[in-house]
Coordinates of C-alpha atoms in Angstrom, one line a residue:
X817 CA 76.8 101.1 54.0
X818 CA 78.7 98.0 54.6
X819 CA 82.1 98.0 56.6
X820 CA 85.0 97.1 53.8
X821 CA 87.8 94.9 55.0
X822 CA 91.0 95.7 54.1
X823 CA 93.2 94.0 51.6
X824 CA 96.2 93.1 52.6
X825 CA 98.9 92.4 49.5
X826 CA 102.4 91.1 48.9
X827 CA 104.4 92.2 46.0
X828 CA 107.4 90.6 44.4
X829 CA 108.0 93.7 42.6
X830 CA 110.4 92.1 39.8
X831 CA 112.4 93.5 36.9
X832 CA 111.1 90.7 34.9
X833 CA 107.6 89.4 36.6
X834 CA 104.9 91.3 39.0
X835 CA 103.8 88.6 41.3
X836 CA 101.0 89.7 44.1
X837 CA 100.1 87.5 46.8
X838 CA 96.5 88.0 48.0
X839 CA 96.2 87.3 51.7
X840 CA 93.6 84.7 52.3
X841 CA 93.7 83.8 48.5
X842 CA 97.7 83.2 47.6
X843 CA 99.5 83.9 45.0
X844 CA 96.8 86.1 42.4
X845 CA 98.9 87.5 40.1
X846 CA 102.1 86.3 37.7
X847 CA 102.4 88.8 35.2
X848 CA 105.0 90.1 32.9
X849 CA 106.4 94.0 34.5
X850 CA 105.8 95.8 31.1
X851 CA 103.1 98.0 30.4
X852 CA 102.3 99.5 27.1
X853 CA 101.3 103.4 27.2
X854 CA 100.4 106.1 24.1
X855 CA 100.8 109.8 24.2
X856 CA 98.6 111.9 22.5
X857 CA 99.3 115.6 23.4
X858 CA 100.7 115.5 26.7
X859 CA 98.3 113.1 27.3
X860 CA 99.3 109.5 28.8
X861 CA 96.5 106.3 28.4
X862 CA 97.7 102.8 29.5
X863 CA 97.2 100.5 26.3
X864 CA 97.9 97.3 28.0
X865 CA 99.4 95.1 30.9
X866 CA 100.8 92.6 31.6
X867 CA 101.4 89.8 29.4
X868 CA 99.2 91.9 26.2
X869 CA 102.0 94.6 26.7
X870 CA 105.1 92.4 26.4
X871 CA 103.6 90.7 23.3
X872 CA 103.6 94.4 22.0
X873 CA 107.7 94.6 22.7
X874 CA 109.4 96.0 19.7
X875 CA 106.3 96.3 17.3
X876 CA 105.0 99.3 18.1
X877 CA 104.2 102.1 16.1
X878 CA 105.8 105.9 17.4
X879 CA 102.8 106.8 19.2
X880 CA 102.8 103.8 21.2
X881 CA 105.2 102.9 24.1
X882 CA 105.9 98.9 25.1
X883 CA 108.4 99.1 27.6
X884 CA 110.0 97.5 31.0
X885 CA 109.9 100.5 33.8
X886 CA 112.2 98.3 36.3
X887 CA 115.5 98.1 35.9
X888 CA 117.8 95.8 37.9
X889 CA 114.8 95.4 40.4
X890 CA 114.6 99.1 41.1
X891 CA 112.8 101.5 39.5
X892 CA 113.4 103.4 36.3
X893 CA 110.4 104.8 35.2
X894 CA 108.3 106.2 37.7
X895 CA 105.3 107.0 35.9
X896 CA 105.4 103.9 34.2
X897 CA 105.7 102.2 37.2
X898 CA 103.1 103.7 39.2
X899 CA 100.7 103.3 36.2
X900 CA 101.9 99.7 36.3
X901 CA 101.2 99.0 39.6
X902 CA 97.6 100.6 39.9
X903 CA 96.7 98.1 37.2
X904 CA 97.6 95.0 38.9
X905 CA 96.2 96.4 42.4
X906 CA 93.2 97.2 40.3
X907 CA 93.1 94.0 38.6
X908 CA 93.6 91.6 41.7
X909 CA 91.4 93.4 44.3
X910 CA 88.7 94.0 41.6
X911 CA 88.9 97.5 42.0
X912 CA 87.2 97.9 45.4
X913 CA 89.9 99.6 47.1
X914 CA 88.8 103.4 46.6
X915 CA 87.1 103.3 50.3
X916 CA 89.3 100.6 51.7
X917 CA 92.9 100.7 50.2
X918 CA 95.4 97.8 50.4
X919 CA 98.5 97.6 52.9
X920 CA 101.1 96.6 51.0
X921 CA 104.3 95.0 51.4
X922 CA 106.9 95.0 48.6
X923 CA 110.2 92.9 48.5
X924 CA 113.1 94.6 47.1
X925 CA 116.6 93.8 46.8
X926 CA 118.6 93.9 49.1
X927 CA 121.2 96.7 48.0
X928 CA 118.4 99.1 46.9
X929 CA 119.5 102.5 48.5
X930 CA 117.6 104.8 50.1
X931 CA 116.3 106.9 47.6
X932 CA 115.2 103.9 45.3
X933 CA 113.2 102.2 48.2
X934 CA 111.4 105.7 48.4
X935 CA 110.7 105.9 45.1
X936 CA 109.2 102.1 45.5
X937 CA 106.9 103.5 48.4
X938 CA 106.0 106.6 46.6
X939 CA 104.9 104.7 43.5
X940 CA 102.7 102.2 45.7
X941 CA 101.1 105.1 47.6
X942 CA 100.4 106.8 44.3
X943 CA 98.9 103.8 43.2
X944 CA 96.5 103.9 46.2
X945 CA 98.1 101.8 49.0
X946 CA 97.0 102.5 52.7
X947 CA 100.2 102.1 53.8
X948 CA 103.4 100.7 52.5
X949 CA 106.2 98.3 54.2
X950 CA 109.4 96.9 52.4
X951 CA 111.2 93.8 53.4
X952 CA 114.7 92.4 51.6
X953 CA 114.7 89.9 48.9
X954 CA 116.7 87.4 50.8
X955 CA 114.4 87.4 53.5
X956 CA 111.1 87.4 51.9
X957 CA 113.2 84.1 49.3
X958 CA 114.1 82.4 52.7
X959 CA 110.3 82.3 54.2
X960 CA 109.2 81.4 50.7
X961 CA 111.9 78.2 50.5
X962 CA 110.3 77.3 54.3
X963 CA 113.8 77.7 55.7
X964 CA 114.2 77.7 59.9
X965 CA 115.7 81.0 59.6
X966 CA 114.3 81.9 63.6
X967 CA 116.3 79.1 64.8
X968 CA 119.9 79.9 66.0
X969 CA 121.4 78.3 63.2
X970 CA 122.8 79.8 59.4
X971 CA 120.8 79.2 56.6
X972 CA 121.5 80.8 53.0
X973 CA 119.3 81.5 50.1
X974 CA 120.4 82.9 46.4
X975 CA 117.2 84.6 44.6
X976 CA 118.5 84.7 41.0
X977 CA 115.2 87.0 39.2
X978 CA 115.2 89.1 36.2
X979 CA 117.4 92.0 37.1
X980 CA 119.4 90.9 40.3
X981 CA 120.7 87.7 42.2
X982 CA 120.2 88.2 46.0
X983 CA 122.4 86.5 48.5
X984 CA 121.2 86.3 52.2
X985 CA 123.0 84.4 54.8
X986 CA 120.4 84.4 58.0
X987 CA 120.3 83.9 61.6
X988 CA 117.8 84.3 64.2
X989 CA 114.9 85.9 62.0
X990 CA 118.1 88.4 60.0
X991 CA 120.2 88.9 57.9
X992 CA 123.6 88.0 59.0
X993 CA 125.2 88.9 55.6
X994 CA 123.8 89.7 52.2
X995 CA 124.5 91.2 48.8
X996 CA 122.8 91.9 45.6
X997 CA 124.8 91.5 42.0
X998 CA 123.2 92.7 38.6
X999 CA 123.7 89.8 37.2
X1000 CA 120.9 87.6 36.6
X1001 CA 118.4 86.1 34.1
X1002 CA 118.2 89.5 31.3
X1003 CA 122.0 89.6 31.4
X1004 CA 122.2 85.6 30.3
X1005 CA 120.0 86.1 27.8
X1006 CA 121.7 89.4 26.4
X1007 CA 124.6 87.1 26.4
X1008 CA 123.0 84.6 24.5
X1009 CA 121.9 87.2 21.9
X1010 CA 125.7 88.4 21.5
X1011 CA 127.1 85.2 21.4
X1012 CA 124.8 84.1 18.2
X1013 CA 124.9 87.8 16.4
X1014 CA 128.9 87.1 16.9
X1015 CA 129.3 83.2 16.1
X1016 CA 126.2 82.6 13.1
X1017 CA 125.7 86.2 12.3
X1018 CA 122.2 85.9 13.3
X1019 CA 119.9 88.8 15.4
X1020 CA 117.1 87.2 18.0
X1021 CA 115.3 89.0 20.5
X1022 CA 115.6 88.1 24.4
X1023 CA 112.2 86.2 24.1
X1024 CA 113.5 84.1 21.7
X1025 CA 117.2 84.1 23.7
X1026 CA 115.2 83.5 27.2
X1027 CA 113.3 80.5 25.3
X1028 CA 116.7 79.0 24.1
X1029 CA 117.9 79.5 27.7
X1030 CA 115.7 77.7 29.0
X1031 CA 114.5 74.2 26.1
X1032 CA 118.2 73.6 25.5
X1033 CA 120.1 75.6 28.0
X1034 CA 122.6 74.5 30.8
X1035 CA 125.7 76.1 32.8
X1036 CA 126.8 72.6 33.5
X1037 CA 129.9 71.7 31.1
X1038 CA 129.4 67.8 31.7
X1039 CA 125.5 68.3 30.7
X1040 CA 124.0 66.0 27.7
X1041 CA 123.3 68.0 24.7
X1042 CA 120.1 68.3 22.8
X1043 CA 119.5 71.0 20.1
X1044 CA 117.0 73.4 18.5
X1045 CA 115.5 75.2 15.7
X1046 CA 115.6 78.7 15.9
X1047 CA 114.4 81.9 13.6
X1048 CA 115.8 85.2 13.5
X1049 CA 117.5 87.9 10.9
X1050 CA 120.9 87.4 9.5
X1051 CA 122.9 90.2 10.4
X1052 CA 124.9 90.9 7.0
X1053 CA 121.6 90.7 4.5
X1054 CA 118.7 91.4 6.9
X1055 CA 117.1 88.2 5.4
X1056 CA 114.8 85.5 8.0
X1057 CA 117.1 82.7 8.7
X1058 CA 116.8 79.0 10.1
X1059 CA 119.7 78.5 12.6
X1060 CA 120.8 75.4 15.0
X1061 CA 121.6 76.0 18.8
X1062 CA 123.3 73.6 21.0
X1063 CA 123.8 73.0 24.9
X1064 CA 127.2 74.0 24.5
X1065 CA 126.1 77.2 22.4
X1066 CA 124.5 78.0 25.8
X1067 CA 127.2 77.2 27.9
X1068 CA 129.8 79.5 26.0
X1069 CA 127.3 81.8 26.0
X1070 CA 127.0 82.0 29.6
X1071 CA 130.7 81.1 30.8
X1072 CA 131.1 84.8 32.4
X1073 CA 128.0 86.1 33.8
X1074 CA 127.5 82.5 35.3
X1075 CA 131.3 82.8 36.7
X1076 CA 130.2 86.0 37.8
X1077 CA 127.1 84.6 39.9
X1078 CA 129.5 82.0 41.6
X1079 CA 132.5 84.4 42.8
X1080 CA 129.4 86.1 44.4
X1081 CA 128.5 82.9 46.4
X1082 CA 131.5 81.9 47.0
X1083 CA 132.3 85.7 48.7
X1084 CA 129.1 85.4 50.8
X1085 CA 130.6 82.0 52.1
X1086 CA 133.8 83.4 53.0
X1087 CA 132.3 86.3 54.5
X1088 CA 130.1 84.7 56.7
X1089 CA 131.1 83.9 60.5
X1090 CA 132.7 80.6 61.0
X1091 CA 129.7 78.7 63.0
X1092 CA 127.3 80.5 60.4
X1093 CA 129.4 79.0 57.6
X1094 CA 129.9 75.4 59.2
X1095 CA 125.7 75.3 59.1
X1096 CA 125.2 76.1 55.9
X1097 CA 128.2 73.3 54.5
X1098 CA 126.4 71.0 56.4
X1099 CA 122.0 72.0 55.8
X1100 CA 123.5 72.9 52.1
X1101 CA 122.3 76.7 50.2
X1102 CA 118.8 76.9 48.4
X1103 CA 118.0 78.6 44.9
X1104 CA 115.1 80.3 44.4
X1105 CA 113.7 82.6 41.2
X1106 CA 113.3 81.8 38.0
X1107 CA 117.5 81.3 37.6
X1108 CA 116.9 78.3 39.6
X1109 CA 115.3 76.8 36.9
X1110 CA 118.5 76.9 34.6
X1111 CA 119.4 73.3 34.4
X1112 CA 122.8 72.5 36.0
X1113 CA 123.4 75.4 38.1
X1114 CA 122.6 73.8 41.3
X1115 CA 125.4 71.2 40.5
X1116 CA 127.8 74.0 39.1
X1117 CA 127.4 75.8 42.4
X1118 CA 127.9 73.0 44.7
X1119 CA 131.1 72.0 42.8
X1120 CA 133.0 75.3 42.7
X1121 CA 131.7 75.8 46.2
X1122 CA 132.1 72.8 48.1
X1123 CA 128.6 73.4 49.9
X1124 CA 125.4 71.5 49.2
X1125 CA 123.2 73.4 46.7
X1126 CA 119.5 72.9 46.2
X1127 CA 116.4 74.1 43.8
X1128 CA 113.5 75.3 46.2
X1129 CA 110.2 73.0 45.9
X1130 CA 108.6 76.4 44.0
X1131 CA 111.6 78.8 42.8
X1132 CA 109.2 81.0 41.1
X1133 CA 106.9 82.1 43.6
X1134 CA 109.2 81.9 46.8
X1135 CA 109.7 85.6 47.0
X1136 CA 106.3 86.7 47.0
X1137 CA 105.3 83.8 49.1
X1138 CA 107.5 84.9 51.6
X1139 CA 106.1 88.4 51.8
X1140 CA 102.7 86.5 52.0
X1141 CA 103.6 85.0 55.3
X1142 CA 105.7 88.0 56.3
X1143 CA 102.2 89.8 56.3
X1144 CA 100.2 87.2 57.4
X1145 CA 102.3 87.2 60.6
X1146 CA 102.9 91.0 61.2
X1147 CA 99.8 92.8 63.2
X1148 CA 98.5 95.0 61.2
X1149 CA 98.9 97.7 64.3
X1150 CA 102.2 97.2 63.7
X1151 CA 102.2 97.5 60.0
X1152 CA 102.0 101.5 59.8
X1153 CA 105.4 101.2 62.2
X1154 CA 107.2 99.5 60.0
X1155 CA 105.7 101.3 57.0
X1156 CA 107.3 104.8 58.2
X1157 CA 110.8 102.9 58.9

């Protein structure tokens, strides 16, 4: 019988996307974090993954269950989750892992206490992982953005995903400060969704509310205005209605989470020691996740902070790209060390 290599994998274990990085291959695996599951007796069969499970969200009938098991980047369903995870090991390693499971790394955010990042583990070693490591959001972002975080110098990264922002300030390989705020993409689109059921009277969903985020959306008050067409129920008659949605629709929407996300930086700025802080005025912060893809909140950022504020190349992928390199680097004799930490 053949010797199996091992697969090693990366997971950006996100409240809002899975993304596995296959070493040797890359990046293998975007996928929405939902999974769809039906009970029958006690009896629990996965339905659907992935993207086939979100398109299930809220049209389900009662035996049927279409739902998000992370919340805030941690988990909240463990089942779900570990069902969740076997799938997408299962789907990107082809299934060839019952004689030679994967080592896994997972990226999780930063704050995640102790009895979250075990539950994380468990839920990869239940889904048949060899062994499992865990590195911090910020850190995993700041490889990703290709930032010189071994050199003696400060360099700061804000991950803005699904469920959480991350903020790492880093020095010489670590963190030198970091924090983790639930407030990030799901909580500007539920703000979206209040702001039209309270000013037009109209209910959307958050795909439609993250799709107006992000054709029409800004955060940037001096940003040019464009408009769209949008469907959803009005509230009083429970009729389909056509509505209009604005820039500025956007921007009120989004005044206070936004604020929110840039007290945050600001505090990781202030926080920071002062020959950290004078290296990241002058090399500038870089955004990565999918919140760095809201237009105008690079600009916002570097206005109410004073410091330099940049997209990274790839904002999507950066996290899971840096557990890629992360893994690539690490021996793999001292992977089970850092797996039992």
């Amino acid at each position: 019988m053949p010797i199996l290599k091992r697969t090693n994998i990366a997971i950006d274990l996100g409240t809002a996307n899975t993304l596995i990085f296959k070493e040797g291959e890359g990046v293998v695996l975007n996928s929405p974090s939902v999974i769809a599951l039906r009970s029958d007796r006690g009896r629990i069969e996965v339905v659907a993954l992935g993207k086939a499970a979100e398109s299930m969200l809220g049209k389900t009938p009662a035996n049927i269950s279409a739902i998000r098991p992370l919340k805030d980047g941690v988990i909240a369903d463990f089942k779900a989750t570990e069902l969740m995870l076997t799938g997408f090991i299962k789907e990107v390693t082809g299934g060839r892992w019952l004689r030679s499971a994967p080592n896994i790394l997972i990226c999780v955010p930063v704050q995640a206490t102790q009895v979250e990042r075990r539950a994380i583990k468990e839920a990869a070693q239940s889904a048949g992982a060899k062994a499992v490591a865990l590195i911090d959001e910020p850190v995993a972002a700041a490889f990703g953005a290709n930032l010189d975080i071994d050199e003696p110098k400060g360099s700061m990264v804000v991950d803005i995903g699904g469920g959480t922002t991350e903020i790492g300030i880093l020095s010489l390989g670590g963190l030198v400060y970091s924090s983790s705020l639930k407030v990030a993409g799901n909580v500007l689109d539920d703000a979206i969704i209040n702001f039209i059921r309270r000013d037009r009277g109209i209910l959307i969903g958050e795909r439609q509310a993250e799709r107006i985020k992000l054709t029409v959306g800004s955060v940037h008050p001096g940003a040019s205005s464009s408009s769209m067409n949008i469907k959803g129920l009005e509230a009083a008659s429970g009729l389909p209605r056509n509505q209009v949605v604005s820039t500025e629709d956007v921007y009120n929407a989004t005044v206070e989470p936004v604020n929110a996300i840039l007290r945050a930086v600001s505090s990781a700025l202030e926080a920071a020691p002062p020959d950290i802080s004078s290296d990241v005025l002058r090399d500038g912060m870089v955004l990565t996740g999918g919140g760095a893809l809201l237009h105008g909140l690079p600009q916002r950022i570097s206005e109410f902070t004073g410091v330099p504020c940049r997209a990274a190349d790839d904002p999507l992928d950066c996290v899971v790209m840096g557990g890629g390199k992360i893994l690539s680097e690490m021996k793999m004799k001292n992977f089970q060390k850092v797996s039992e930490r």
